[in-house]
XYZ file of C-alpha atoms in Angstrom:
502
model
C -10.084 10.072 8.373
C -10.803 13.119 6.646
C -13.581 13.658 4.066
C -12.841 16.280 1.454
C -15.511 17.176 -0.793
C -15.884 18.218 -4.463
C -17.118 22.002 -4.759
C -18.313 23.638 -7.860
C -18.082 27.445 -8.160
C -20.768 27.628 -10.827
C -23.224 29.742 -8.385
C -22.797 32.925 -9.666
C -22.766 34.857 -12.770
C -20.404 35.753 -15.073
C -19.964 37.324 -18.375
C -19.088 34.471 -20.343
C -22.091 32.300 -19.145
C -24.329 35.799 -20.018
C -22.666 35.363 -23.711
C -22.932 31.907 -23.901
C -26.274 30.667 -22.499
C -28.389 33.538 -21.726
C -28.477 36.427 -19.172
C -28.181 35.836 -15.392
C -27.055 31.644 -15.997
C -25.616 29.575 -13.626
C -26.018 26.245 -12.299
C -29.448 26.966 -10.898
C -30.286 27.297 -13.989
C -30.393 24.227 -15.017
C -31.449 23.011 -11.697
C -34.323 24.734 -11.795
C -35.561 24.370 -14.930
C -34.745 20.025 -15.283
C -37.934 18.164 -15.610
C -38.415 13.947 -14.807
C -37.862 11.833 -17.872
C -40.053 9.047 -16.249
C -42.103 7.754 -13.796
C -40.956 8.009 -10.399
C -37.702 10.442 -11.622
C -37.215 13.037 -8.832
C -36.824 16.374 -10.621
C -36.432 19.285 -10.216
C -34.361 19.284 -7.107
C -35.003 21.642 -4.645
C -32.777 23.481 -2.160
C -33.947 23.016 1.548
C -35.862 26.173 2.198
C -35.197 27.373 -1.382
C -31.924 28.564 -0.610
C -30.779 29.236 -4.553
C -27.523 31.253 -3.163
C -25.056 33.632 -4.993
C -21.506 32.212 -4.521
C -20.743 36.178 -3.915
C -22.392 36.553 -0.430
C -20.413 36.064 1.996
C -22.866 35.099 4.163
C -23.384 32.254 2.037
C -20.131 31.089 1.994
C -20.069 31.709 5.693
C -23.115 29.615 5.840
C -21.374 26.320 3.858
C -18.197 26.657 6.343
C -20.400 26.469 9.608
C -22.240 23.700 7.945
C -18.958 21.683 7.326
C -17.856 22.296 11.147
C -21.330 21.366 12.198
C -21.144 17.774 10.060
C -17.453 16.997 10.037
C -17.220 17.509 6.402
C -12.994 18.699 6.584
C -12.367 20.608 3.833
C -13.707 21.055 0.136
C -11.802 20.920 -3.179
C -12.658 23.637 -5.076
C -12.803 23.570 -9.243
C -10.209 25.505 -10.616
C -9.934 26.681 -14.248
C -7.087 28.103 -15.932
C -6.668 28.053 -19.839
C -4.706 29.151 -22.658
C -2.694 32.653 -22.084
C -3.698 32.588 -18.541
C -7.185 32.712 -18.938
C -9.389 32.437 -16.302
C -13.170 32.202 -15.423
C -15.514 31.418 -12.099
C -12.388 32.373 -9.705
C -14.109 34.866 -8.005
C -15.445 32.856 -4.988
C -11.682 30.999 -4.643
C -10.290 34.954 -4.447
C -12.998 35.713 -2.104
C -12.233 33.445 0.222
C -8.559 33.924 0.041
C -9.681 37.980 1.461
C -12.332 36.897 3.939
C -10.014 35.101 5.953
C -12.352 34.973 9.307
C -13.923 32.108 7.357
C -13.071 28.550 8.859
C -13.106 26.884 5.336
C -10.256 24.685 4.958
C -9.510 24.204 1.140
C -7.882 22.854 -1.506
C -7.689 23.227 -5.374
C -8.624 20.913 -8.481
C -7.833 22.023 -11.857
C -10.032 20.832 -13.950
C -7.817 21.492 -17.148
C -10.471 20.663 -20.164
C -11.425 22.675 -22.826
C -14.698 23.948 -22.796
C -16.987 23.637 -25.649
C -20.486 23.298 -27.297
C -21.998 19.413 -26.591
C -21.590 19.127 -30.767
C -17.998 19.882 -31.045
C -15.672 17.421 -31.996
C -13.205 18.549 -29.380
C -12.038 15.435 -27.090
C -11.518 15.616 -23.604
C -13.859 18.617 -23.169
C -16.266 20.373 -20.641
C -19.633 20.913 -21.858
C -22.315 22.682 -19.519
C -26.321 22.511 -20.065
C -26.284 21.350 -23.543
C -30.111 21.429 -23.088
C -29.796 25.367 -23.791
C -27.691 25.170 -26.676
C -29.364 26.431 -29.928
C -28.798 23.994 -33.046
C -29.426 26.375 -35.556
C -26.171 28.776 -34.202
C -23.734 26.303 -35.098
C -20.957 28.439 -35.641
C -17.376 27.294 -36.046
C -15.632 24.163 -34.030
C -17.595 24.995 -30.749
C -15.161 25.838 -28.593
C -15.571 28.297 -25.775
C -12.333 28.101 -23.499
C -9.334 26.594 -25.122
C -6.746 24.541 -22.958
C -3.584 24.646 -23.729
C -0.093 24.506 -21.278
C 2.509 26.878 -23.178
C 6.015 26.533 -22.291
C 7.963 27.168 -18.985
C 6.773 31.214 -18.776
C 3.235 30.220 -18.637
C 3.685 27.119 -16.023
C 5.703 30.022 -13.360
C 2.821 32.701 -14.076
C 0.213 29.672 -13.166
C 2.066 28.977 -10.384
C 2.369 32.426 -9.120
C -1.390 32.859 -9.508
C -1.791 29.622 -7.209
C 1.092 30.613 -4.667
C -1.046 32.977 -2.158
C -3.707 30.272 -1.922
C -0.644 27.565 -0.982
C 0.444 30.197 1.692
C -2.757 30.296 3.345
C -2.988 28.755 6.524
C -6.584 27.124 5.495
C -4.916 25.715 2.630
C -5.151 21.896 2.681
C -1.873 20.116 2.748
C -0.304 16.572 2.548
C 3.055 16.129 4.832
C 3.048 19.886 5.379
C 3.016 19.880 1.334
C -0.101 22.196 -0.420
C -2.390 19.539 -1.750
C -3.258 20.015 -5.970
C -5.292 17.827 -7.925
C -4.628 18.056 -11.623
C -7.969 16.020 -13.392
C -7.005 15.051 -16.312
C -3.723 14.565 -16.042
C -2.821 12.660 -19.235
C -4.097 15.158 -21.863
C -1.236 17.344 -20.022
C 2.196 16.552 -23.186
C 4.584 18.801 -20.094
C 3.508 17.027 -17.406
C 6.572 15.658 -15.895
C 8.293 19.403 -16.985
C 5.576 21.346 -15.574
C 5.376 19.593 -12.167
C 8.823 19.333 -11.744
C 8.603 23.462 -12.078
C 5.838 23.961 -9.462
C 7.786 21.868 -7.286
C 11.012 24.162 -7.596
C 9.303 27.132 -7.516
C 7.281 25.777 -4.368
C 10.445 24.897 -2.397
C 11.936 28.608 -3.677
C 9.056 29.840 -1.676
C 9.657 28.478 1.014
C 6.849 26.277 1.333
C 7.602 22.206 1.894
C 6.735 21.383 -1.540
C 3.831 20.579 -3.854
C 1.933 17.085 -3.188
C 0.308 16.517 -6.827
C -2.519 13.945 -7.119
C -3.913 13.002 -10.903
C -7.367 12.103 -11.481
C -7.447 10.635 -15.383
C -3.272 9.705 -16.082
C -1.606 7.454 -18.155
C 0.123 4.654 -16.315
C 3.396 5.707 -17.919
C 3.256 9.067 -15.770
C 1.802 7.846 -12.051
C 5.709 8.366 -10.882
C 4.980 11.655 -12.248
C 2.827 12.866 -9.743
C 2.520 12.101 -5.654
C -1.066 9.919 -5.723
C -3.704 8.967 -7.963
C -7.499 9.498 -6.743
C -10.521 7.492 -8.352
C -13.085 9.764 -8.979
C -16.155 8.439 -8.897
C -18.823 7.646 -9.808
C -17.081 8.474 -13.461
C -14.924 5.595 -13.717
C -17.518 3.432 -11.841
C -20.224 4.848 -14.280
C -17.995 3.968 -17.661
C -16.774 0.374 -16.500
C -20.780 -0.567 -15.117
C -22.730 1.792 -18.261
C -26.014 0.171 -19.624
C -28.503 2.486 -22.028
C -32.132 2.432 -21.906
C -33.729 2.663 -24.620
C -34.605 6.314 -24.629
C -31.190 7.049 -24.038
C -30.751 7.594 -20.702
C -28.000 5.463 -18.317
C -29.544 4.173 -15.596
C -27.758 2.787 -12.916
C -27.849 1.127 -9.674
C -26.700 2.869 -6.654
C -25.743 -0.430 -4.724
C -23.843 -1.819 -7.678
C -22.110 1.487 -8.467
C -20.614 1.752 -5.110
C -19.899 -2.422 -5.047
C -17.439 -1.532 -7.875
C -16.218 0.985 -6.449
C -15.667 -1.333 -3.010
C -14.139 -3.943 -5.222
C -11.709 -1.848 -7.016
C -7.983 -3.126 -5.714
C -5.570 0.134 -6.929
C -2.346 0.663 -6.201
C -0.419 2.030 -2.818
C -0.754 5.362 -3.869
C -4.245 5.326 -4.738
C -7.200 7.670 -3.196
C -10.473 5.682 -3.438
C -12.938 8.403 -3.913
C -16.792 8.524 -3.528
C -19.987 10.019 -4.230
C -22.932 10.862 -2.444
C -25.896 10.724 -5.682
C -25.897 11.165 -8.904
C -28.506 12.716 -11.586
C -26.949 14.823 -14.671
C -29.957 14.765 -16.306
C -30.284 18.781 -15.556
C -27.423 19.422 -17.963
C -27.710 16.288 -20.066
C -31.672 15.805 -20.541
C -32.213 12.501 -21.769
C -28.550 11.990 -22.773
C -27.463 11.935 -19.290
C -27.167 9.435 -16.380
C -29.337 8.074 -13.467
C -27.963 6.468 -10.305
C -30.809 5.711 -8.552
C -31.996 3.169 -5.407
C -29.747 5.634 -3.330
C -30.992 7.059 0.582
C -28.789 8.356 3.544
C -28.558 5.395 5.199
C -26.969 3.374 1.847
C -24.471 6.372 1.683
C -23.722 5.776 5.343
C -22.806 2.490 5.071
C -20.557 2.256 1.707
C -19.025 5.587 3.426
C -17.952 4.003 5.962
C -16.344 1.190 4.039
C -14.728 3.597 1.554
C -12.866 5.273 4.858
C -11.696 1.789 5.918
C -10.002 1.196 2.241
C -8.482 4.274 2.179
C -6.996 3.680 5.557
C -6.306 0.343 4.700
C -4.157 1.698 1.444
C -2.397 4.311 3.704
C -4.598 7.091 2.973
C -6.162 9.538 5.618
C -8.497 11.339 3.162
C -11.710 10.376 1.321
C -12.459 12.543 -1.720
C -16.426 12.988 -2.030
C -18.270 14.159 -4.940
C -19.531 16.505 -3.916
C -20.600 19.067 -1.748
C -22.571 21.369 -4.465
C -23.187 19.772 -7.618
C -26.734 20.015 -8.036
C -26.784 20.362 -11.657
C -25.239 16.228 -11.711
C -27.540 15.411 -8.674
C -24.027 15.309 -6.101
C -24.628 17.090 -3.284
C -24.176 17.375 0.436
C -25.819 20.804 1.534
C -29.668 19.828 2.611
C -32.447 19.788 0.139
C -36.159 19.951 0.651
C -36.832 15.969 0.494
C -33.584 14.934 2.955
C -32.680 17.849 4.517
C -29.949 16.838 6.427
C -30.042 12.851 5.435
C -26.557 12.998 3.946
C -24.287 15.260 6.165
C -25.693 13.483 9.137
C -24.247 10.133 8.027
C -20.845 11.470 7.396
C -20.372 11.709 11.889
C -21.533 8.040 11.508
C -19.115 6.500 8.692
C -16.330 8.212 11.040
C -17.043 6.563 14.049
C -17.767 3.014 13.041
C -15.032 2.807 9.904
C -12.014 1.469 12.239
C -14.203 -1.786 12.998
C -13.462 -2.839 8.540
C -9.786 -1.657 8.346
C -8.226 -5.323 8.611
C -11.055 -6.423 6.172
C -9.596 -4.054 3.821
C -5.739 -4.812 4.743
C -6.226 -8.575 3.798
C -8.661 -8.050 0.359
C -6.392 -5.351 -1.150
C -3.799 -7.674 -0.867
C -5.419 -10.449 -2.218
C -7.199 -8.271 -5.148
C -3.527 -7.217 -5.633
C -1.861 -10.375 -6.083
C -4.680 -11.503 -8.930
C -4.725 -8.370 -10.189
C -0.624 -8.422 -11.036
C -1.003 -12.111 -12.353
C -3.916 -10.927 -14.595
C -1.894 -7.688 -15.924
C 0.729 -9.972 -17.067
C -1.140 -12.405 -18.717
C -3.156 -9.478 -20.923
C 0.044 -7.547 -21.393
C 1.752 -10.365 -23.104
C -1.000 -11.307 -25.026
C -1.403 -7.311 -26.251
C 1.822 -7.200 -26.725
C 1.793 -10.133 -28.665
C -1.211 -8.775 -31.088
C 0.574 -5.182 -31.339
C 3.765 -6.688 -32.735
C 1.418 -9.202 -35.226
C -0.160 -5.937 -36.445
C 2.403 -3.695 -37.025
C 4.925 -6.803 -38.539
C 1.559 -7.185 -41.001
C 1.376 -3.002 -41.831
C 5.546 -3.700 -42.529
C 4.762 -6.381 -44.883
C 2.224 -4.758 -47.163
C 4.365 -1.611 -47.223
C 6.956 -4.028 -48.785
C 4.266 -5.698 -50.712
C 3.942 -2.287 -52.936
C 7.556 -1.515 -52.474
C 7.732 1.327 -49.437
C 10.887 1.208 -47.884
C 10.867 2.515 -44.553
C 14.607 4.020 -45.623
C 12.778 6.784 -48.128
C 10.488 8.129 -45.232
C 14.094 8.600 -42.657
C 15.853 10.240 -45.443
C 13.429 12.714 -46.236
C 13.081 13.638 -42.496
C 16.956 14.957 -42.993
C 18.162 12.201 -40.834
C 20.997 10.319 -42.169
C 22.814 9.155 -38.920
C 20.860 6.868 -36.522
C 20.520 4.357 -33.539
C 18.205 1.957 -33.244
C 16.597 1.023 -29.779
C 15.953 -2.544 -28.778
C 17.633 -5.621 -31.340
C 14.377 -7.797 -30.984
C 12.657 -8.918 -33.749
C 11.507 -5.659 -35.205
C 15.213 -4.370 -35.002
C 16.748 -7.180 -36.787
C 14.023 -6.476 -39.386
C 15.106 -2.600 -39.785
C 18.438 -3.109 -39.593
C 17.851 -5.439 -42.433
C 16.338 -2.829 -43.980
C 18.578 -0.549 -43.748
C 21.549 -2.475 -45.166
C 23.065 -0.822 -48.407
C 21.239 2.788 -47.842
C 22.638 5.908 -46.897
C 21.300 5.841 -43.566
C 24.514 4.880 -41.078
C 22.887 2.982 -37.886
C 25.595 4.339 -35.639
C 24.802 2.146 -32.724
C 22.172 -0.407 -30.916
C 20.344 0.582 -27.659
C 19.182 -2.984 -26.339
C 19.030 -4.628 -22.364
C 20.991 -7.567 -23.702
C 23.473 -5.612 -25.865
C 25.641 -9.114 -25.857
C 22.607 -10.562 -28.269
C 24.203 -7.288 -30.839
C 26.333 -8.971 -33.622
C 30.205 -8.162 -33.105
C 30.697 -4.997 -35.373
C 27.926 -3.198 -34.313
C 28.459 -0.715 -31.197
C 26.178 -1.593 -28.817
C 24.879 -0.168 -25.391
C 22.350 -0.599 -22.436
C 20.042 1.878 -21.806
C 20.993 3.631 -19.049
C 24.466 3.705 -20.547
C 25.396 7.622 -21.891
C 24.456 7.410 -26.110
C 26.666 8.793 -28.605
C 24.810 11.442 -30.661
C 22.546 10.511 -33.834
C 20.253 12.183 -36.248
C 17.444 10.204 -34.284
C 17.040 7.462 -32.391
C 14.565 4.854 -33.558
C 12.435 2.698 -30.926
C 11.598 -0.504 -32.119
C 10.117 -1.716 -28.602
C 6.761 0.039 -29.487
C 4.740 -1.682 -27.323
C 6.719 0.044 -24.518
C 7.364 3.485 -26.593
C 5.650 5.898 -24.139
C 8.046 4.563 -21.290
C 10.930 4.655 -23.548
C 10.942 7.739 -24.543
C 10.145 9.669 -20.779
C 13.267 8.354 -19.920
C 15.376 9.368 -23.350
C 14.431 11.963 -22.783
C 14.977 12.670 -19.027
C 18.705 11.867 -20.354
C 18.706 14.605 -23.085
C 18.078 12.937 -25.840
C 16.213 15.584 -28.455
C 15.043 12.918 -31.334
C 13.213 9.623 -30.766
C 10.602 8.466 -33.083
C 8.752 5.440 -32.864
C 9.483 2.510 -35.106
C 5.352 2.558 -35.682
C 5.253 6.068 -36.746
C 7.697 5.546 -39.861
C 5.509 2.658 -40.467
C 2.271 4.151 -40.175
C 3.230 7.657 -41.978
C 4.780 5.529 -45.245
């Protein structure tokens, strides 16, 4: 079993953090400065022997690697941030290490593809850092500080190009002899199946094994997508467990945090991931979240039976947040009340995790089987209260007179199929009767149900061309279309768009 952990290159300074939050920032920053919000709140932390190092020393980073060797900690994943146009920011230490190549630092990278922004944007899905030195009165414009966007196909090769010397390296961590990428949140990504198809042609073109792709945040409609899935924790713990104190702050329990995570089933290719602490309140002041209750010999012992799951679900790695963030209270490297608590148990969990693999074997399996009867039961009833709701928005658009016929022609289309002849499709085909629009032909898994007349086909049957193809199955509309348009297909609009934009 191999422990990987999370590694922030936020030690340093840059420019942009200069612009943005005052000169000479970085994470010690906020490390330094955070104050407790309440009796018995450990803060500030405090580096053993106030070692407040600059991510450009090498003999800092030589330090960390001998450290790793020392504890059995066998690899990190480093944060990697690429945005719009190829922009890029905190990639000096990753380029660093990629020249000092006497250092023993076996790596791996996660791009952490979020926009960055001010806390009081209303951009979703961003990266915010030390909101505590944000200024309210400079409120200028949406907030946003790095924009993330994907491009087309020339920005995915010269992303991939950037990455290539890193895969090549012989410290570069790999999966089957494949370089090892975690993309984190892999759902906000609209090319995802495009752009990772890509990488892995251009990976095989240079003559490396492939690309072994693990998503953090996906939608379930994309998990065949990539290679694995990891669990990053304690976030998802953190969301599905959250309880606010009154003055704001989440404070958790360490035991039940980790119980969760313990209890979590997954699927086979899941990575259960774990966390050593965890205290954002240096970034988030009294906004932010507490795990607390947690000492070396509590990490010891849920490490250990994290490395039994994994190797119980067929996985050989544990992902561990972290090894540096000290500004969200996850860290590894010693301070001055443990020391060396934490890296010492890591030896530990790897000697004693074998002893709890069966135990895993036989509850995954069980968790599994509930789990799958479960999923059915709620997907039938949500799929139940989807159809009620959108048959209800069809109804009052008929109630004032909106035919769903007006909103096709306008869109130029005049020729179209019509996937899936359930109930919804009888309804627009209904619809439809006596208008200009031609339904061409029916897409359905039971294209005998079609009424003689009408030309029918099964999905994976080759579809004669249309102006657009409307999915009526909109309860399984992401799926759908992924696999339209794997075939080609160029127009597919769901049946709950017309009915929505009427």
């Amino acid at each position: 079993m191999k422990v990987i952990a999370m590694y922030l290159p936020q030690f340093h300074r840059v420019r942009e953090n200069d612009e943005w939050w005052g000169e000479g920032f970085t994470e010690w920053t906020t490390v330094r400065n955070a104050r407790p919000l309440h009796d018995g709140h450990e803060q500030p932390k405090v580096p053993f022997k106030d070692n407040y190092y600059d991510l450009m020393s090498r003999c800092t980073m030589e330090w960390q690697a001998e450290l790793m060797k020392k504890y059995k900690v066998d690899g990190i994943c480093m944060y990697h941030y690429w945005f719009r146009d190829g922009r890029k920011i905190l990639e000096k230490p990753s380029e660093n290490l990629l020249e000092w190549t006497e250092i023993d630092m076996p790596f791996c990278f996660c791009w952490a593809n979020e926009t960055w922004a001010r806390s009081w944007s209303n951009v979703r899905e961003k990266n915010t850092w030390a909101d505590t030195y944000e200024n309210n009165d400079r409120r200028v414009g949406d907030g946003v500080l790095l924009e993330q966007s994907y491009g087309e196909e020339q920005q995915w090769i010269e992303h991939f190009d950037y990455l290539l010397p890193f895969f090549r390296d012989t410290r570069y961590i790999t999966v089957d002899g494949k370089p090892l990428i975690v993309i984190y949140r892999a759902s906000a990504i609209p090319c995802l199946r495009e752009m990772v198809e890509l990488w892995r042609t251009r990976a095989l073109e240079s003559g490396l094994k492939g690309l072994y792709v693990i998503g953090v945040w996906i939608r379930e409609t994309d998990r065949h997508v990539v290679d694995a899935v990891l669990c990053h924790e304690p976030v998802r713990a953190r969301f599905s467990l959250a309880g606010r104190k009154p003055n704001g702050m989440v404070r958790l329990d360490y035991d039940a945090v980790w119980n969760n995570i313990l209890e979590l089933s997954g699927k086979e290719n899941t990575f259960f991931g774990g966390f050593v602490s965890y205290d954002d309140t240096p970034r988030r002041g009294k906004d932010g979240c507490l795990i607390e209750g947690g000492t070396p010999d509590k990490f010891a012992c849920y490490l250990t039976e994290l490395m039994a799951k994994n190797e119980a679900n067929g996985k050989d790695i544990v992902f561990l947040n972290a090894w540096n963030e000290w500004g969200e209270g996850m860290y590894l490297e010693p301070d001055a009340r443990e020391r060396y608590g934490y890296l010492e148990k890591i030896a530990d969990a790897k000697a004693r995790y074998r002893n709890r693999i069966e135990y895993y074997r036989r509850s995954l399996k069980e968790r599994r089987i509930i789990d799958e009867q479960a999923k059915t039961l709620i997907e039938e009833k949500n799929k139940f209260e989807h159809y009620l709701n959108l048959l209800d928005s069809w109804m009052v658009l008929r109630e004032k007179g909106i035919c769903l016929v007006n909103w096709i022609i306008e869109k130029g289309y005049r020729n179209i199929g019509i996937y899936g002849y359930g109930t919804l499709g009888k309804h627009l085909v209904r619809e439809l009767e006596n208008s200009e629009v031609v339904i061409r032909f029916i897409v359905d898994q039971e294209k005998e149900k079609v009424p003689v007349g009408m030309l029918a086909f099964l999905p994976e049957e080759q579809l004669p061309e249309a102006d657009v193809l409307v999915v009526t199955a909109t309860f399984y509309y992401d799926d759908i279309y992924h696999r339209l348009k794997g075939k080609g297909i160029r127009n597919i609009v769901s049946l709950e768009r017309i009915i929505g934009e009427c």
